[in-house]
Amino acid sequence: MLLVNQDDRLRDALEGLETPGDWSHFTEQYGMFSFTGLNDVQCQNMIKKYHIHMLLSGRISICGVSPSNIDYIAKAIYETVTDFP
């Protein structure tokens, strides 16, 4: 059985939405936390508008990303990146 981790799924979802930017860093990182590449204004939008908890440095807990919320998170990142380039 081939296991696909949440980093891979999030990257696939972002690329599937054609989210501006390079999202390869999600699959090049290891550990419980991943750097999203979002700036502090984008992170504040993610927190306030989408209620996605993350640090203003752009780090997010991959443990909080699940099959049930991955599309929501990807769409939130897409909308944030396009609204606040």
PDB file of N, CA and C in Angstrom:
ATOM      1  N   MET A   1       0.842  -1.174   0.000  1.00  0.00           N
ATOM      2  CA  MET A   1       0.000   0.000   0.000  1.00  0.00           C
ATOM      3  C   MET A   1       0.891   1.243   0.000  1.00  0.00           C
ATOM      4  N   LEU A   2       0.641   2.142  -0.920  1.00  0.00           N
ATOM      5  CA  LEU A   2       1.385   3.380  -1.020  1.00  0.00           C
ATOM      6  C   LEU A   2       0.675   4.451  -0.202  1.00  0.00           C
ATOM      7  N   LEU A   3       1.393   5.021   0.735  1.00  0.00           N
ATOM      8  CA  LEU A   3       0.823   6.077   1.561  1.00  0.00           C
ATOM      9  C   LEU A   3       1.224   7.434   1.002  1.00  0.00           C
ATOM     10  N   VAL A   4       0.269   8.319   0.890  1.00  0.00           N
ATOM     11  CA  VAL A   4       0.532   9.679   0.442  1.00  0.00           C
ATOM     12  C   VAL A   4       0.344  10.590   1.643  1.00  0.00           C
ATOM     13  N   ASN A   5       1.373  11.382   1.946  1.00  0.00           N
ATOM     14  CA  ASN A   5       1.251  12.228   3.126  1.00  0.00           C
ATOM     15  C   ASN A   5       0.504  13.521   2.802  1.00  0.00           C
ATOM     16  N   GLN A   6       0.170  14.244   3.839  1.00  0.00           N
ATOM     17  CA  GLN A   6      -0.640  15.451   3.686  1.00  0.00           C
ATOM     18  C   GLN A   6       0.101  16.538   2.914  1.00  0.00           C
ATOM     19  N   ASP A   7       1.435  16.580   3.036  1.00  0.00           N
ATOM     20  CA  ASP A   7       2.206  17.557   2.274  1.00  0.00           C
ATOM     21  C   ASP A   7       1.977  17.354   0.778  1.00  0.00           C
ATOM     22  N   ASP A   8       2.031  16.096   0.345  1.00  0.00           N
ATOM     23  CA  ASP A   8       1.816  15.781  -1.074  1.00  0.00           C
ATOM     24  C   ASP A   8       0.408  16.158  -1.504  1.00  0.00           C
ATOM     25  N   ARG A   9      -0.556  15.833  -0.685  1.00  0.00           N
ATOM     26  CA  ARG A   9      -1.949  16.121  -1.025  1.00  0.00           C
ATOM     27  C   ARG A   9      -2.222  17.620  -1.097  1.00  0.00           C
ATOM     28  N   LEU A  10      -1.645  18.365  -0.162  1.00  0.00           N
ATOM     29  CA  LEU A  10      -1.844  19.812  -0.172  1.00  0.00           C
ATOM     30  C   LEU A  10      -1.183  20.424  -1.405  1.00  0.00           C
ATOM     31  N   ARG A  11       0.016  19.980  -1.718  1.00  0.00           N
ATOM     32  CA  ARG A  11       0.691  20.480  -2.923  1.00  0.00           C
ATOM     33  C   ARG A  11      -0.139  20.155  -4.166  1.00  0.00           C
ATOM     34  N   ASP A  12      -0.618  18.924  -4.266  1.00  0.00           N
ATOM     35  CA  ASP A  12      -1.440  18.530  -5.418  1.00  0.00           C
ATOM     36  C   ASP A  12      -2.696  19.396  -5.526  1.00  0.00           C
ATOM     37  N   ALA A  13      -3.328  19.671  -4.386  1.00  0.00           N
ATOM     38  CA  ALA A  13      -4.553  20.479  -4.387  1.00  0.00           C
ATOM     39  C   ALA A  13      -4.249  21.914  -4.832  1.00  0.00           C
ATOM     40  N   LEU A  14      -3.144  22.480  -4.337  1.00  0.00           N
ATOM     41  CA  LEU A  14      -2.766  23.840  -4.717  1.00  0.00           C
ATOM     42  C   LEU A  14      -2.433  23.924  -6.199  1.00  0.00           C
ATOM     43  N   GLU A  15      -1.692  22.948  -6.684  1.00  0.00           N
ATOM     44  CA  GLU A  15      -1.337  22.938  -8.100  1.00  0.00           C
ATOM     45  C   GLU A  15      -2.561  22.666  -8.961  1.00  0.00           C
ATOM     46  N   GLY A  16      -3.493  21.863  -8.479  1.00  0.00           N
ATOM     47  CA  GLY A  16      -4.727  21.596  -9.206  1.00  0.00           C
ATOM     48  C   GLY A  16      -5.591  22.835  -9.361  1.00  0.00           C
ATOM     49  N   LEU A  17      -5.527  23.719  -8.373  1.00  0.00           N
ATOM     50  CA  LEU A  17      -6.261  24.986  -8.436  1.00  0.00           C
ATOM     51  C   LEU A  17      -5.496  26.040  -9.247  1.00  0.00           C
ATOM     52  N   GLU A  18      -4.297  25.684  -9.671  1.00  0.00           N
ATOM     53  CA  GLU A  18      -3.400  26.615 -10.373  1.00  0.00           C
ATOM     54  C   GLU A  18      -3.102  27.838  -9.515  1.00  0.00           C
ATOM     55  N   THR A  19      -2.827  27.570  -8.244  1.00  0.00           N
ATOM     56  CA  THR A  19      -2.475  28.620  -7.293  1.00  0.00           C
ATOM     57  C   THR A  19      -1.149  29.236  -7.710  1.00  0.00           C
ATOM     58  N   PRO A  20      -1.095  30.564  -7.843  1.00  0.00           N
ATOM     59  CA  PRO A  20       0.158  31.205  -8.230  1.00  0.00           C
ATOM     60  C   PRO A  20       1.283  30.877  -7.254  1.00  0.00           C
ATOM     61  N   GLY A  21       2.448  30.591  -7.783  1.00  0.00           N
ATOM     62  CA  GLY A  21       3.614  30.298  -6.958  1.00  0.00           C
ATOM     63  C   GLY A  21       4.106  28.881  -7.134  1.00  0.00           C
ATOM     64  N   ASP A  22       5.216  28.607  -6.484  1.00  0.00           N
ATOM     65  CA  ASP A  22       5.822  27.283  -6.508  1.00  0.00           C
ATOM     66  C   ASP A  22       5.553  26.627  -5.162  1.00  0.00           C
ATOM     67  N   TRP A  23       4.893  25.483  -5.175  1.00  0.00           N
ATOM     68  CA  TRP A  23       4.488  24.816  -3.942  1.00  0.00           C
ATOM     69  C   TRP A  23       5.312  23.562  -3.662  1.00  0.00           C
ATOM     70  N   SER A  24       6.434  23.425  -4.347  1.00  0.00           N
ATOM     71  CA  SER A  24       7.284  22.245  -4.172  1.00  0.00           C
ATOM     72  C   SER A  24       7.882  22.160  -2.773  1.00  0.00           C
ATOM     73  N   HIS A  25       7.979  23.298  -2.085  1.00  0.00           N
ATOM     74  CA  HIS A  25       8.562  23.278  -0.743  1.00  0.00           C
ATOM     75  C   HIS A  25       7.748  22.412   0.224  1.00  0.00           C
ATOM     76  N   PHE A  26       6.455  22.219  -0.047  1.00  0.00           N
ATOM     77  CA  PHE A  26       5.656  21.350   0.826  1.00  0.00           C
ATOM     78  C   PHE A  26       6.183  19.925   0.818  1.00  0.00           C
ATOM     79  N   THR A  27       6.599  19.440  -0.321  1.00  0.00           N
ATOM     80  CA  THR A  27       7.047  18.048  -0.415  1.00  0.00           C
ATOM     81  C   THR A  27       8.541  17.904  -0.175  1.00  0.00           C
ATOM     82  N   GLU A  28       9.240  19.008  -0.016  1.00  0.00           N
ATOM     83  CA  GLU A  28      10.678  18.958   0.263  1.00  0.00           C
ATOM     84  C   GLU A  28      10.972  19.104   1.747  1.00  0.00           C
ATOM     85  N   GLN A  29       9.954  19.317   2.558  1.00  0.00           N
ATOM     86  CA  GLN A  29      10.125  19.489   3.993  1.00  0.00           C
ATOM     87  C   GLN A  29       9.740  18.210   4.729  1.00  0.00           C
ATOM     88  N   TYR A  30      10.286  18.064   5.926  1.00  0.00           N
ATOM     89  CA  TYR A  30       9.966  16.918   6.766  1.00  0.00           C
ATOM     90  C   TYR A  30       9.564  17.412   8.143  1.00  0.00           C
ATOM     91  N   GLY A  31       8.642  16.723   8.765  1.00  0.00           N
ATOM     92  CA  GLY A  31       8.268  17.067  10.121  1.00  0.00           C
ATOM     93  C   GLY A  31       6.807  17.435  10.261  1.00  0.00           C
ATOM     94  N   MET A  32       6.453  17.830  11.476  1.00  0.00           N
ATOM     95  CA  MET A  32       5.066  18.155  11.806  1.00  0.00           C
ATOM     96  C   MET A  32       4.636  19.515  11.286  1.00  0.00           C
ATOM     97  N   PHE A  33       5.590  20.395  11.042  1.00  0.00           N
ATOM     98  CA  PHE A  33       5.275  21.749  10.596  1.00  0.00           C
ATOM     99  C   PHE A  33       5.854  21.985   9.219  1.00  0.00           C
ATOM    100  N   SER A  34       5.135  22.739   8.419  1.00  0.00           N
ATOM    101  CA  SER A  34       5.615  23.092   7.087  1.00  0.00           C
ATOM    102  C   SER A  34       5.548  24.593   6.902  1.00  0.00           C
ATOM    103  N   PHE A  35       6.503  25.112   6.190  1.00  0.00           N
ATOM    104  CA  PHE A  35       6.512  26.513   5.825  1.00  0.00           C
ATOM    105  C   PHE A  35       5.639  26.674   4.599  1.00  0.00           C
ATOM    106  N   THR A  36       4.657  27.563   4.667  1.00  0.00           N
ATOM    107  CA  THR A  36       3.717  27.733   3.557  1.00  0.00           C
ATOM    108  C   THR A  36       4.237  28.681   2.492  1.00  0.00           C
ATOM    109  N   GLY A  37       5.136  29.579   2.872  1.00  0.00           N
ATOM    110  CA  GLY A  37       5.603  30.586   1.939  1.00  0.00           C
ATOM    111  C   GLY A  37       4.737  31.833   1.948  1.00  0.00           C
ATOM    112  N   LEU A  38       3.711  31.859   2.785  1.00  0.00           N
ATOM    113  CA  LEU A  38       2.838  33.025   2.882  1.00  0.00           C
ATOM    114  C   LEU A  38       3.496  34.101   3.746  1.00  0.00           C
ATOM    115  N   ASN A  39       3.265  35.356   3.386  1.00  0.00           N
ATOM    116  CA  ASN A  39       3.816  36.446   4.200  1.00  0.00           C
ATOM    117  C   ASN A  39       2.870  36.753   5.364  1.00  0.00           C
ATOM    118  N   ASP A  40       3.267  37.702   6.204  1.00  0.00           N
ATOM    119  CA  ASP A  40       2.469  37.953   7.411  1.00  0.00           C
ATOM    120  C   ASP A  40       1.068  38.491   7.103  1.00  0.00           C
ATOM    121  N   VAL A  41       0.916  39.305   6.066  1.00  0.00           N
ATOM    122  CA  VAL A  41      -0.416  39.808   5.696  1.00  0.00           C
ATOM    123  C   VAL A  41      -1.290  38.654   5.214  1.00  0.00           C
ATOM    124  N   GLN A  42      -0.725  37.777   4.407  1.00  0.00           N
ATOM    125  CA  GLN A  42      -1.469  36.614   3.927  1.00  0.00           C
ATOM    126  C   GLN A  42      -1.835  35.694   5.090  1.00  0.00           C
ATOM    127  N   CYS A  43      -0.916  35.512   6.023  1.00  0.00           N
ATOM    128  CA  CYS A  43      -1.200  34.664   7.189  1.00  0.00           C
ATOM    129  C   CYS A  43      -2.319  35.256   8.038  1.00  0.00           C
ATOM    130  N   GLN A  44      -2.302  36.576   8.222  1.00  0.00           N
ATOM    131  CA  GLN A  44      -3.369  37.216   8.985  1.00  0.00           C
ATOM    132  C   GLN A  44      -4.716  36.996   8.308  1.00  0.00           C
ATOM    133  N   ASN A  45      -4.750  37.048   6.991  1.00  0.00           N
ATOM    134  CA  ASN A  45      -5.988  36.785   6.257  1.00  0.00           C
ATOM    135  C   ASN A  45      -6.446  35.345   6.472  1.00  0.00           C
ATOM    136  N   MET A  46      -5.515  34.414   6.416  1.00  0.00           N
ATOM    137  CA  MET A  46      -5.851  33.000   6.627  1.00  0.00           C
ATOM    138  C   MET A  46      -6.457  32.791   8.018  1.00  0.00           C
ATOM    139  N   ILE A  47      -5.896  33.471   8.991  1.00  0.00           N
ATOM    140  CA  ILE A  47      -6.365  33.324  10.373  1.00  0.00           C
ATOM    141  C   ILE A  47      -7.734  33.974  10.561  1.00  0.00           C
ATOM    142  N   LYS A  48      -7.870  35.221  10.117  1.00  0.00           N
ATOM    143  CA  LYS A  48      -9.093  35.982  10.363  1.00  0.00           C
ATOM    144  C   LYS A  48     -10.264  35.547   9.485  1.00  0.00           C
ATOM    145  N   LYS A  49     -10.011  35.366   8.198  1.00  0.00           N
ATOM    146  CA  LYS A  49     -11.110  35.061   7.284  1.00  0.00           C
ATOM    147  C   LYS A  49     -11.462  33.578   7.250  1.00  0.00           C
ATOM    148  N   TYR A  50     -10.440  32.720   7.287  1.00  0.00           N
ATOM    149  CA  TYR A  50     -10.675  31.287   7.111  1.00  0.00           C
ATOM    150  C   TYR A  50     -10.528  30.475   8.398  1.00  0.00           C
ATOM    151  N   HIS A  51     -10.102  31.137   9.469  1.00  0.00           N
ATOM    152  CA  HIS A  51      -9.948  30.486  10.782  1.00  0.00           C
ATOM    153  C   HIS A  51      -8.980  29.308  10.714  1.00  0.00           C
ATOM    154  N   ILE A  52      -7.942  29.474   9.917  1.00  0.00           N
ATOM    155  CA  ILE A  52      -6.875  28.479   9.823  1.00  0.00           C
ATOM    156  C   ILE A  52      -5.743  28.972  10.708  1.00  0.00           C
ATOM    157  N   HIS A  53      -5.436  28.213  11.732  1.00  0.00           N
ATOM    158  CA  HIS A  53      -4.453  28.625  12.722  1.00  0.00           C
ATOM    159  C   HIS A  53      -3.050  28.325  12.227  1.00  0.00           C
ATOM    160  N   MET A  54      -2.245  29.381  12.217  1.00  0.00           N
ATOM    161  CA  MET A  54      -0.869  29.272  11.757  1.00  0.00           C
ATOM    162  C   MET A  54      -0.072  30.418  12.347  1.00  0.00           C
ATOM    163  N   LEU A  55       1.237  30.311  12.270  1.00  0.00           N
ATOM    164  CA  LEU A  55       2.085  31.390  12.739  1.00  0.00           C
ATOM    165  C   LEU A  55       2.203  32.449  11.653  1.00  0.00           C
ATOM    166  N   LEU A  56       2.450  33.685  12.056  1.00  0.00           N
ATOM    167  CA  LEU A  56       2.602  34.760  11.081  1.00  0.00           C
ATOM    168  C   LEU A  56       3.863  34.590  10.239  1.00  0.00           C
ATOM    169  N   SER A  57       4.740  33.708  10.648  1.00  0.00           N
ATOM    170  CA  SER A  57       5.938  33.394   9.860  1.00  0.00           C
ATOM    171  C   SER A  57       5.600  32.500   8.672  1.00  0.00           C
ATOM    172  N   GLY A  58       4.372  31.989   8.639  1.00  0.00           N
ATOM    173  CA  GLY A  58       3.951  31.132   7.541  1.00  0.00           C
ATOM    174  C   GLY A  58       4.003  29.651   7.853  1.00  0.00           C
ATOM    175  N   ARG A  59       4.395  29.303   9.069  1.00  0.00           N
ATOM    176  CA  ARG A  59       4.446  27.886   9.434  1.00  0.00           C
ATOM    177  C   ARG A  59       3.063  27.395   9.830  1.00  0.00           C
ATOM    178  N   ILE A  60       2.764  26.169   9.386  1.00  0.00           N
ATOM    179  CA  ILE A  60       1.474  25.553   9.680  1.00  0.00           C
ATOM    180  C   ILE A  60       1.708  24.119  10.129  1.00  0.00           C
ATOM    181  N   SER A  61       0.872  23.645  11.019  1.00  0.00           N
ATOM    182  CA  SER A  61       0.972  22.263  11.477  1.00  0.00           C
ATOM    183  C   SER A  61       0.326  21.344  10.445  1.00  0.00           C
ATOM    184  N   ILE A  62       1.131  20.507   9.855  1.00  0.00           N
ATOM    185  CA  ILE A  62       0.626  19.558   8.869  1.00  0.00           C
ATOM    186  C   ILE A  62      -0.247  18.505   9.549  1.00  0.00           C
ATOM    187  N   CYS A  63      -0.058  18.311  10.838  1.00  0.00           N
ATOM    188  CA  CYS A  63      -0.896  17.366  11.576  1.00  0.00           C
ATOM    189  C   CYS A  63      -2.360  17.803  11.576  1.00  0.00           C
ATOM    190  N   GLY A  64      -2.599  19.103  11.402  1.00  0.00           N
ATOM    191  CA  GLY A  64      -3.961  19.617  11.371  1.00  0.00           C
ATOM    192  C   GLY A  64      -4.604  19.541   9.990  1.00  0.00           C
ATOM    193  N   VAL A  65      -3.832  19.108   9.008  1.00  0.00           N
ATOM    194  CA  VAL A  65      -4.348  18.967   7.647  1.00  0.00           C
ATOM    195  C   VAL A  65      -4.822  17.531   7.477  1.00  0.00           C
ATOM    196  N   SER A  66      -6.091  17.379   7.128  1.00  0.00           N
ATOM    197  CA  SER A  66      -6.664  16.038   7.003  1.00  0.00           C
ATOM    198  C   SER A  66      -7.418  15.924   5.681  1.00  0.00           C
ATOM    199  N   PRO A  67      -7.758  14.714   5.274  1.00  0.00           N
ATOM    200  CA  PRO A  67      -8.537  14.563   4.035  1.00  0.00           C
ATOM    201  C   PRO A  67      -9.840  15.361   4.049  1.00  0.00           C
ATOM    202  N   SER A  68     -10.403  15.572   5.237  1.00  0.00           N
ATOM    203  CA  SER A  68     -11.684  16.288   5.308  1.00  0.00           C
ATOM    204  C   SER A  68     -11.546  17.805   5.177  1.00  0.00           C
ATOM    205  N   ASN A  69     -10.333  18.357   5.384  1.00  0.00           N
ATOM    206  CA  ASN A  69     -10.196  19.809   5.294  1.00  0.00           C
ATOM    207  C   ASN A  69      -9.162  20.275   4.271  1.00  0.00           C
ATOM    208  N   ILE A  70      -8.543  19.355   3.580  1.00  0.00           N
ATOM    209  CA  ILE A  70      -7.456  19.733   2.662  1.00  0.00           C
ATOM    210  C   ILE A  70      -7.944  20.630   1.525  1.00  0.00           C
ATOM    211  N   ASP A  71      -9.125  20.373   0.992  1.00  0.00           N
ATOM    212  CA  ASP A  71      -9.650  21.212  -0.086  1.00  0.00           C
ATOM    213  C   ASP A  71      -9.962  22.619   0.431  1.00  0.00           C
ATOM    214  N   TYR A  72     -10.499  22.702   1.643  1.00  0.00           N
ATOM    215  CA  TYR A  72     -10.789  24.002   2.257  1.00  0.00           C
ATOM    216  C   TYR A  72      -9.500  24.803   2.429  1.00  0.00           C
ATOM    217  N   ILE A  73      -8.466  24.159   2.929  1.00  0.00           N
ATOM    218  CA  ILE A  73      -7.187  24.839   3.157  1.00  0.00           C
ATOM    219  C   ILE A  73      -6.576  25.279   1.831  1.00  0.00           C
ATOM    220  N   ALA A  74      -6.601  24.411   0.841  1.00  0.00           N
ATOM    221  CA  ALA A  74      -6.040  24.754  -0.471  1.00  0.00           C
ATOM    222  C   ALA A  74      -6.788  25.935  -1.095  1.00  0.00           C
ATOM    223  N   LYS A  75      -8.114  25.933  -1.010  1.00  0.00           N
ATOM    224  CA  LYS A  75      -8.903  27.040  -1.565  1.00  0.00           C
ATOM    225  C   LYS A  75      -8.633  28.332  -0.795  1.00  0.00           C
ATOM    226  N   ALA A  76      -8.455  28.232   0.515  1.00  0.00           N
ATOM    227  CA  ALA A  76      -8.145  29.412   1.323  1.00  0.00           C
ATOM    228  C   ALA A  76      -6.783  29.985   0.925  1.00  0.00           C
ATOM    229  N   ILE A  77      -5.809  29.115   0.723  1.00  0.00           N
ATOM    230  CA  ILE A  77      -4.489  29.591   0.285  1.00  0.00           C
ATOM    231  C   ILE A  77      -4.594  30.215  -1.105  1.00  0.00           C
ATOM    232  N   TYR A  78      -5.309  29.550  -2.005  1.00  0.00           N
ATOM    233  CA  TYR A  78      -5.483  30.084  -3.359  1.00  0.00           C
ATOM    234  C   TYR A  78      -6.100  31.483  -3.325  1.00  0.00           C
ATOM    235  N   GLU A  79      -7.197  31.632  -2.600  1.00  0.00           N
ATOM    236  CA  GLU A  79      -7.878  32.919  -2.538  1.00  0.00           C
ATOM    237  C   GLU A  79      -7.016  33.982  -1.859  1.00  0.00           C
ATOM    238  N   THR A  80      -6.289  33.582  -0.835  1.00  0.00           N
ATOM    239  CA  THR A  80      -5.415  34.520  -0.127  1.00  0.00           C
ATOM    240  C   THR A  80      -4.286  34.995  -1.028  1.00  0.00           C
ATOM    241  N   VAL A  81      -3.670  34.074  -1.742  1.00  0.00           N
ATOM    242  CA  VAL A  81      -2.541  34.430  -2.609  1.00  0.00           C
ATOM    243  C   VAL A  81      -3.015  35.317  -3.763  1.00  0.00           C
ATOM    244  N   THR A  82      -4.202  35.074  -4.271  1.00  0.00           N
ATOM    245  CA  THR A  82      -4.696  35.890  -5.374  1.00  0.00           C
ATOM    246  C   THR A  82      -5.244  37.235  -4.885  1.00  0.00           C
ATOM    247  N   ASP A  83      -5.786  37.285  -3.680  1.00  0.00           N
ATOM    248  CA  ASP A  83      -6.304  38.547  -3.119  1.00  0.00           C
ATOM    249  C   ASP A  83      -5.199  39.430  -2.560  1.00  0.00           C
ATOM    250  N   PHE A  84      -4.136  38.818  -2.044  1.00  0.00           N
ATOM    251  CA  PHE A  84      -3.017  39.545  -1.430  1.00  0.00           C
ATOM    252  C   PHE A  84      -1.695  39.057  -2.033  1.00  0.00           C
ATOM    253  N   PRO A  85      -1.431  39.427  -3.295  1.00  0.00           N
ATOM    254  CA  PRO A  85      -0.201  38.919  -3.956  1.00  0.00           C
ATOM    255  C   PRO A  85       1.067  39.448  -3.315  1.00  0.00           C
TER     256      PRO A  85
END
